[in-house]
């Protein structure tokens, strides 16, 4: 399974959440975090990692090998044993590495997609802030699930509203998570026509562990399980786990409005009660917002949210 974690504005914490999601993913699957942020990486600096192996060495090796296990050979282990492929802090070098890792135009798979196809394997790509010209876009388009983080403030949501039609075309199963204070999940659902899966908790101590800063918490095996952030990440993972069995035979396109095979994701704490319908749910299909592409609108009755 390949999961891309992105934002479309600002820095809502894609790296921190990627690490939390990987650390708290249920067994027996093995998880790997790949820092695929075109603006440059933070993980190596946060955890004082060696300069190699890294995303740069992976990109160089991928030119000469299509081995699905190649990605794992360029990972380093964080506290607790979580493997990560760290990007260089320099944006130009990070972008060059991502360009080299893009799928072959003739139809081949990207290195991350190939690694994610291995049994009981989950590759979580921290793609940072994404725009249509991002060199990480090929990873997003190959992903099985797209996790979109956004702050719940008016300016962030205004940007997101204008990008939703495009986001719905990037991956087959986009999921929206709110970060920090601001509008409630019900208000966001009503205004965007998309119900968030949940809200990432503000957890200073849990985030400190995942940022390599001193904290009263310790990163035990299995990740920061005693933190609010760790518990939330585990709940998100348990929602996504069933989709790990669904490996598309080809690059998927946008979901059809009348699809009968759309998985119904259920809400987590701090979201409106009840199952989430395909229309207006976490699946940010383009049809959910095509009738209001230039701003906010109300959720229709089929995907309604509590006020």
Tab-separated table of C-alpha atoms in Angstrom:
chain	number	residue	atom	x	y	z
A	1	UNK	CA	0.000	0.000	0.000
A	2	UNK	CA	1.296	3.465	-0.902
A	3	UNK	CA	0.004	6.433	1.117
A	4	UNK	CA	0.832	10.017	0.153
A	5	UNK	CA	0.546	12.654	2.902
A	6	UNK	CA	0.212	16.178	1.543
A	7	UNK	CA	-0.938	19.730	2.144
A	8	UNK	CA	-1.985	22.384	-0.351
A	9	UNK	CA	-1.081	25.422	1.760
A	10	UNK	CA	1.319	26.186	4.565
A	11	UNK	CA	2.971	23.641	6.837
A	12	UNK	CA	0.302	21.781	8.813
A	13	UNK	CA	2.680	19.020	9.922
A	14	UNK	CA	2.803	16.434	7.132
A	15	UNK	CA	6.186	15.087	8.261
A	16	UNK	CA	5.173	14.711	11.898
A	17	UNK	CA	1.900	13.008	10.990
A	18	UNK	CA	3.618	10.714	8.467
A	19	UNK	CA	5.954	9.495	11.201
A	20	UNK	CA	3.078	9.046	13.651
A	21	UNK	CA	1.016	7.100	11.107
A	22	UNK	CA	3.904	4.779	10.273
A	23	UNK	CA	4.874	4.252	13.894
A	24	UNK	CA	1.332	3.358	14.922
A	25	UNK	CA	0.329	1.274	11.884
A	26	UNK	CA	-1.134	-2.077	12.992
A	27	UNK	CA	0.894	-5.237	12.472
A	28	UNK	CA	1.874	-7.446	10.835
A	29	UNK	CA	2.527	-4.970	8.028
A	30	UNK	CA	5.934	-3.339	7.955
A	31	UNK	CA	6.002	0.410	7.384
A	32	UNK	CA	8.506	2.755	5.817
A	33	UNK	CA	8.464	6.567	5.668
A	34	UNK	CA	9.917	8.224	2.593
A	35	UNK	CA	10.493	11.960	2.878
A	36	UNK	CA	9.460	13.095	-0.599
A	37	UNK	CA	9.094	16.817	0.096
A	38	UNK	CA	10.369	18.940	-2.825
A	39	UNK	CA	11.123	21.812	-0.439
A	40	UNK	CA	13.771	19.711	1.317
A	41	UNK	CA	13.747	17.337	4.246
A	42	UNK	CA	13.666	17.804	8.017
A	43	UNK	CA	13.974	14.262	9.364
A	44	UNK	CA	17.761	13.975	9.010
A	45	UNK	CA	18.260	17.214	10.935
A	46	UNK	CA	15.639	16.404	13.576
A	47	UNK	CA	17.178	13.044	14.425
A	48	UNK	CA	20.848	13.726	13.560
A	49	UNK	CA	20.924	11.074	10.839
A	50	UNK	CA	23.875	10.371	8.577
A	51	UNK	CA	23.843	12.012	5.154
A	52	UNK	CA	23.627	8.578	3.514
A	53	UNK	CA	21.790	6.392	2.800
A	54	UNK	CA	19.038	8.791	1.845
A	55	UNK	CA	16.664	9.876	-0.889
A	56	UNK	CA	19.699	10.926	-2.917
A	57	UNK	CA	21.338	7.494	-2.792
A	58	UNK	CA	17.978	5.863	-3.569
A	59	UNK	CA	17.538	8.051	-6.658
A	60	UNK	CA	21.043	7.181	-7.873
A	61	UNK	CA	20.517	3.442	-7.367
A	62	UNK	CA	17.055	3.461	-8.940
A	63	UNK	CA	18.621	4.425	-12.274
A	64	UNK	CA	20.224	0.991	-12.457
A	65	UNK	CA	17.816	-1.257	-10.573
A	66	UNK	CA	14.098	-1.959	-10.492
A	67	UNK	CA	14.301	-4.229	-7.427
A	68	UNK	CA	11.175	-3.598	-5.284
A	69	UNK	CA	13.312	-4.010	-2.152
A	70	UNK	CA	15.655	-1.214	-3.229
A	71	UNK	CA	13.890	1.469	-1.191
A	72	UNK	CA	14.497	-0.417	2.059
A	73	UNK	CA	18.235	-0.536	1.353
A	74	UNK	CA	18.388	3.264	1.543
A	75	UNK	CA	16.559	3.692	4.844
A	76	UNK	CA	17.919	4.566	8.266
A	77	UNK	CA	16.252	3.608	11.537
A	78	UNK	CA	14.847	6.144	13.983
A	79	UNK	CA	14.353	5.509	17.682
A	80	UNK	CA	12.178	2.453	18.124
A	81	UNK	CA	13.367	1.045	14.799
A	82	UNK	CA	11.100	2.944	12.388
A	83	UNK	CA	12.837	2.973	8.965
A	84	UNK	CA	12.915	6.265	7.060
A	85	UNK	CA	14.375	7.432	3.769
A	86	UNK	CA	15.341	11.014	4.536
A	87	UNK	CA	15.476	13.796	1.965
A	88	UNK	CA	18.350	16.283	1.896
A	89	UNK	CA	17.600	19.677	3.470
A	90	UNK	CA	18.517	21.404	0.203
A	91	UNK	CA	15.421	21.897	-1.963
A	92	UNK	CA	17.262	21.710	-5.297
A	93	UNK	CA	18.818	18.347	-4.432
A	94	UNK	CA	15.522	17.021	-3.085
A	95	UNK	CA	13.685	18.016	-6.254
A	96	UNK	CA	16.376	16.457	-8.454
A	97	UNK	CA	16.084	13.183	-6.532
A	98	UNK	CA	12.294	13.135	-6.908
A	99	UNK	CA	12.565	13.771	-10.640
A	100	UNK	CA	14.937	10.807	-10.911
A	101	UNK	CA	12.497	8.600	-8.981
A	102	UNK	CA	9.532	9.397	-11.230
A	103	UNK	CA	8.006	6.498	-13.186
A	104	UNK	CA	9.354	5.689	-16.625
A	105	UNK	CA	7.257	7.596	-19.194
A	106	UNK	CA	6.967	4.344	-21.153
A	107	UNK	CA	4.734	2.918	-18.450
A	108	UNK	CA	7.004	1.616	-15.697
A	109	UNK	CA	6.334	1.947	-11.973
A	110	UNK	CA	8.009	4.423	-9.689
A	111	UNK	CA	10.392	3.054	-7.051
A	112	UNK	CA	7.995	3.794	-4.188
A	113	UNK	CA	5.028	2.205	-5.959
A	114	UNK	CA	7.099	-0.882	-6.670
A	115	UNK	CA	8.182	-1.167	-3.023
A	116	UNK	CA	4.621	-0.674	-1.805
A	117	UNK	CA	3.424	-3.608	-3.925
A	118	UNK	CA	5.401	-6.042	-1.775
A	119	UNK	CA	3.225	-8.161	0.555
A	120	UNK	CA	2.451	-6.736	4.014
A	121	UNK	CA	4.187	-3.478	3.143
A	122	UNK	CA	3.032	0.094	3.690
A	123	UNK	CA	5.087	2.954	2.251
A	124	UNK	CA	4.115	6.380	3.570
A	125	UNK	CA	5.400	9.241	1.432
A	126	UNK	CA	5.598	12.669	3.061
A	127	UNK	CA	5.118	14.811	-0.050
A	128	UNK	CA	4.809	18.146	1.756
A	129	UNK	CA	3.011	20.991	0.041
A	130	UNK	CA	1.748	19.899	-3.370
A	131	UNK	CA	0.937	21.868	-6.491
A	132	UNK	CA	0.374	20.592	-10.053
A	133	UNK	CA	4.015	21.164	-10.999
A	134	UNK	CA	5.499	19.410	-7.965
A	135	UNK	CA	8.078	16.682	-8.718
A	136	UNK	CA	6.300	14.623	-6.030
A	137	UNK	CA	3.082	14.599	-8.065
A	138	UNK	CA	3.937	11.252	-9.664
A	139	UNK	CA	4.040	9.691	-6.187
A	140	UNK	CA	0.673	11.238	-5.321
A	141	UNK	CA	-0.868	9.910	-8.527
A	142	UNK	CA	0.432	6.390	-7.875
A	143	UNK	CA	-0.821	6.354	-4.271
A	144	UNK	CA	-3.610	4.086	-3.063
A	145	UNK	CA	-4.664	6.651	-0.464
A	146	UNK	CA	-4.082	10.394	-0.298
A	147	UNK	CA	-4.102	11.955	3.185
A	148	UNK	CA	-4.642	15.704	2.922
A	149	UNK	CA	-3.852	17.832	5.979
A	150	UNK	CA	-5.157	21.368	6.314
A	151	UNK	CA	-5.441	23.867	9.105
A	152	UNK	CA	-9.031	24.763	9.944
A	153	UNK	CA	-8.642	28.520	9.518
A	154	UNK	CA	-10.545	30.587	6.992
A	155	UNK	CA	-7.562	31.373	4.756
A	156	UNK	CA	-6.395	27.748	4.568
A	157	UNK	CA	-9.910	26.475	3.876
A	158	UNK	CA	-10.463	29.103	1.181
A	159	UNK	CA	-7.393	27.811	-0.676
A	160	UNK	CA	-8.518	24.231	-0.180
A	161	UNK	CA	-12.003	24.928	-1.546
A	162	UNK	CA	-10.521	26.066	-4.843
A	163	UNK	CA	-8.222	23.027	-5.064
A	164	UNK	CA	-10.730	20.285	-4.199
A	165	UNK	CA	-11.754	19.470	-7.803
A	166	UNK	CA	-8.093	18.893	-8.705
A	167	UNK	CA	-7.343	16.923	-5.536
A	168	UNK	CA	-10.226	14.596	-6.358
A	169	UNK	CA	-8.464	13.666	-9.596
A	170	UNK	CA	-5.044	13.058	-8.080
A	171	UNK	CA	-5.761	9.803	-6.247
A	172	UNK	CA	-8.669	7.359	-5.898
A	173	UNK	CA	-9.120	7.636	-2.136
A	174	UNK	CA	-8.379	11.100	-0.716
A	175	UNK	CA	-8.965	11.589	3.020
A	176	UNK	CA	-9.169	14.981	4.725
A	177	UNK	CA	-7.753	15.674	8.195
A	178	UNK	CA	-8.004	18.999	9.994
A	179	UNK	CA	-5.121	20.360	12.057
A	180	UNK	CA	-5.321	22.771	14.982
A	181	UNK	CA	-7.985	25.157	16.156
A	182	UNK	CA	-10.488	26.847	13.904
A	183	UNK	CA	-13.714	25.786	12.267
A	184	UNK	CA	-15.364	22.619	13.548
A	185	UNK	CA	-15.498	19.455	11.461
A	186	UNK	CA	-19.234	19.976	10.990
A	187	UNK	CA	-18.704	23.538	9.710
A	188	UNK	CA	-15.978	22.393	7.319
A	189	UNK	CA	-18.211	19.577	6.049
A	190	UNK	CA	-21.070	21.995	5.469
A	191	UNK	CA	-18.971	24.615	3.688
A	192	UNK	CA	-16.705	22.367	1.605
A	193	UNK	CA	-19.084	19.528	0.873
A	194	UNK	CA	-16.435	17.148	2.222
A	195	UNK	CA	-16.600	15.667	5.700
A	196	UNK	CA	-13.182	15.427	7.416
A	197	UNK	CA	-12.145	12.077	8.802
A	198	UNK	CA	-11.026	13.783	12.004
A	199	UNK	CA	-8.897	16.483	13.601
A	200	UNK	CA	-5.245	15.911	14.448
A	201	UNK	CA	-4.965	16.741	18.161
A	202	UNK	CA	-2.703	19.440	19.484
A	203	UNK	CA	-0.183	17.342	21.377
A	204	UNK	CA	2.987	19.189	22.295
A	205	UNK	CA	4.710	16.223	23.930
A	206	UNK	CA	3.738	13.687	21.282
A	207	UNK	CA	4.870	16.013	18.492
A	208	UNK	CA	8.158	16.673	20.308
A	209	UNK	CA	8.989	12.950	20.239
A	210	UNK	CA	8.332	12.852	16.487
A	211	UNK	CA	10.412	15.986	15.919
A	212	UNK	CA	13.441	14.700	17.819
A	213	UNK	CA	13.007	17.265	20.588
A	214	UNK	CA	13.225	16.602	24.332
A	215	UNK	CA	9.939	15.333	25.728
A	216	UNK	CA	8.602	13.680	28.849
A	217	UNK	CA	7.418	10.879	26.567
A	218	UNK	CA	9.683	8.178	25.188
A	219	UNK	CA	9.535	6.642	21.729
A	220	UNK	CA	9.034	3.001	22.594
A	221	UNK	CA	8.718	0.197	20.087
A	222	UNK	CA	5.469	0.833	18.217
A	223	UNK	CA	5.861	4.590	18.379
A	224	UNK	CA	4.506	7.231	20.766
A	225	UNK	CA	1.550	5.064	21.796
A	226	UNK	CA	0.830	6.964	25.003
A	227	UNK	CA	0.363	10.336	23.312
A	228	UNK	CA	-2.859	11.807	21.947
A	229	UNK	CA	-1.182	12.147	18.545
A	230	UNK	CA	-0.101	8.517	18.574
A	231	UNK	CA	-3.563	7.286	19.519
A	232	UNK	CA	-5.173	9.399	16.802
A	233	UNK	CA	-2.708	8.172	14.169
A	234	UNK	CA	-3.518	4.589	15.143
A	235	UNK	CA	-7.247	5.248	14.673
A	236	UNK	CA	-6.612	6.697	11.219
A	237	UNK	CA	-4.472	3.678	10.353
A	238	UNK	CA	-7.196	1.242	11.397
A	239	UNK	CA	-9.613	3.005	9.042
A	240	UNK	CA	-7.139	2.734	6.159
A	241	UNK	CA	-5.995	-0.847	6.811
A	242	UNK	CA	-8.909	-2.527	4.932
A	243	UNK	CA	-7.853	-0.695	1.781
A	244	UNK	CA	-4.412	-2.310	2.025
A	245	UNK	CA	-5.939	-5.411	0.438
A	246	UNK	CA	-7.124	-3.430	-2.581
A	247	UNK	CA	-4.234	-3.147	-5.026
A	248	UNK	CA	-5.379	-1.535	-8.290
A	249	UNK	CA	-4.414	-3.298	-11.495
A	250	UNK	CA	-3.779	0.014	-13.197
A	251	UNK	CA	-3.442	3.655	-12.360
A	252	UNK	CA	-6.903	4.608	-11.052
A	253	UNK	CA	-8.892	7.568	-12.245
A	254	UNK	CA	-11.373	9.782	-10.395
A	255	UNK	CA	-14.279	8.049	-8.716
A	256	UNK	CA	-17.572	8.003	-10.545
A	257	UNK	CA	-20.519	9.676	-8.865
A	258	UNK	CA	-22.588	6.502	-8.993
A	259	UNK	CA	-19.844	4.074	-7.957
A	260	UNK	CA	-21.150	1.208	-5.850
A	261	UNK	CA	-17.671	0.145	-4.735
A	262	UNK	CA	-16.688	3.283	-2.856
A	263	UNK	CA	-15.638	2.316	0.680
A	264	UNK	CA	-17.611	4.050	3.416
A	265	UNK	CA	-15.169	5.415	5.974
A	266	UNK	CA	-16.528	6.031	9.439
A	267	UNK	CA	-15.785	9.102	11.453
A	268	UNK	CA	-13.299	9.364	14.302
A	269	UNK	CA	-13.720	11.333	17.551
A	270	UNK	CA	-14.525	15.027	17.020
A	271	UNK	CA	-16.429	14.359	13.785
A	272	UNK	CA	-20.177	14.227	13.205
A	273	UNK	CA	-21.685	10.843	14.103
A	274	UNK	CA	-22.647	8.223	11.546
A	275	UNK	CA	-21.138	6.660	8.451
A	276	UNK	CA	-19.742	8.884	5.761
A	277	UNK	CA	-21.393	8.603	2.373
A	278	UNK	CA	-19.466	8.519	-0.891
A	279	UNK	CA	-20.828	11.912	-1.875
A	280	UNK	CA	-19.569	14.621	0.423
A	281	UNK	CA	-17.489	12.120	2.414
A	282	UNK	CA	-13.766	11.746	2.952
A	283	UNK	CA	-13.423	10.625	-0.642
A	284	UNK	CA	-12.765	13.964	-2.291
A	285	UNK	CA	-14.075	12.965	-5.698
A	286	UNK	CA	-14.246	15.844	-8.116
A	287	UNK	CA	-18.005	15.476	-8.499
A	288	UNK	CA	-18.510	16.481	-4.868
A	289	UNK	CA	-17.548	20.072	-5.639
A	290	UNK	CA	-17.992	20.512	-9.394
A	291	UNK	CA	-21.193	22.463	-8.894
A	292	UNK	CA	-19.405	25.094	-6.760
A	293	UNK	CA	-15.825	25.362	-8.096
A	294	UNK	CA	-15.293	29.000	-7.167
A	295	UNK	CA	-16.079	28.984	-3.463
A	296	UNK	CA	-17.869	27.389	-0.565
A	297	UNK	CA	-21.260	25.758	-0.850
A	298	UNK	CA	-23.608	23.691	1.227
A	299	UNK	CA	-23.442	19.918	1.447
A	300	UNK	CA	-26.284	18.270	-0.419
A	301	UNK	CA	-28.725	16.016	1.397
A	302	UNK	CA	-26.960	12.800	0.353
A	303	UNK	CA	-23.725	13.823	2.046
A	304	UNK	CA	-25.116	16.128	4.693
A	305	UNK	CA	-23.320	16.918	7.913
A	306	UNK	CA	-24.575	17.894	11.326
A	307	UNK	CA	-24.448	21.592	11.988
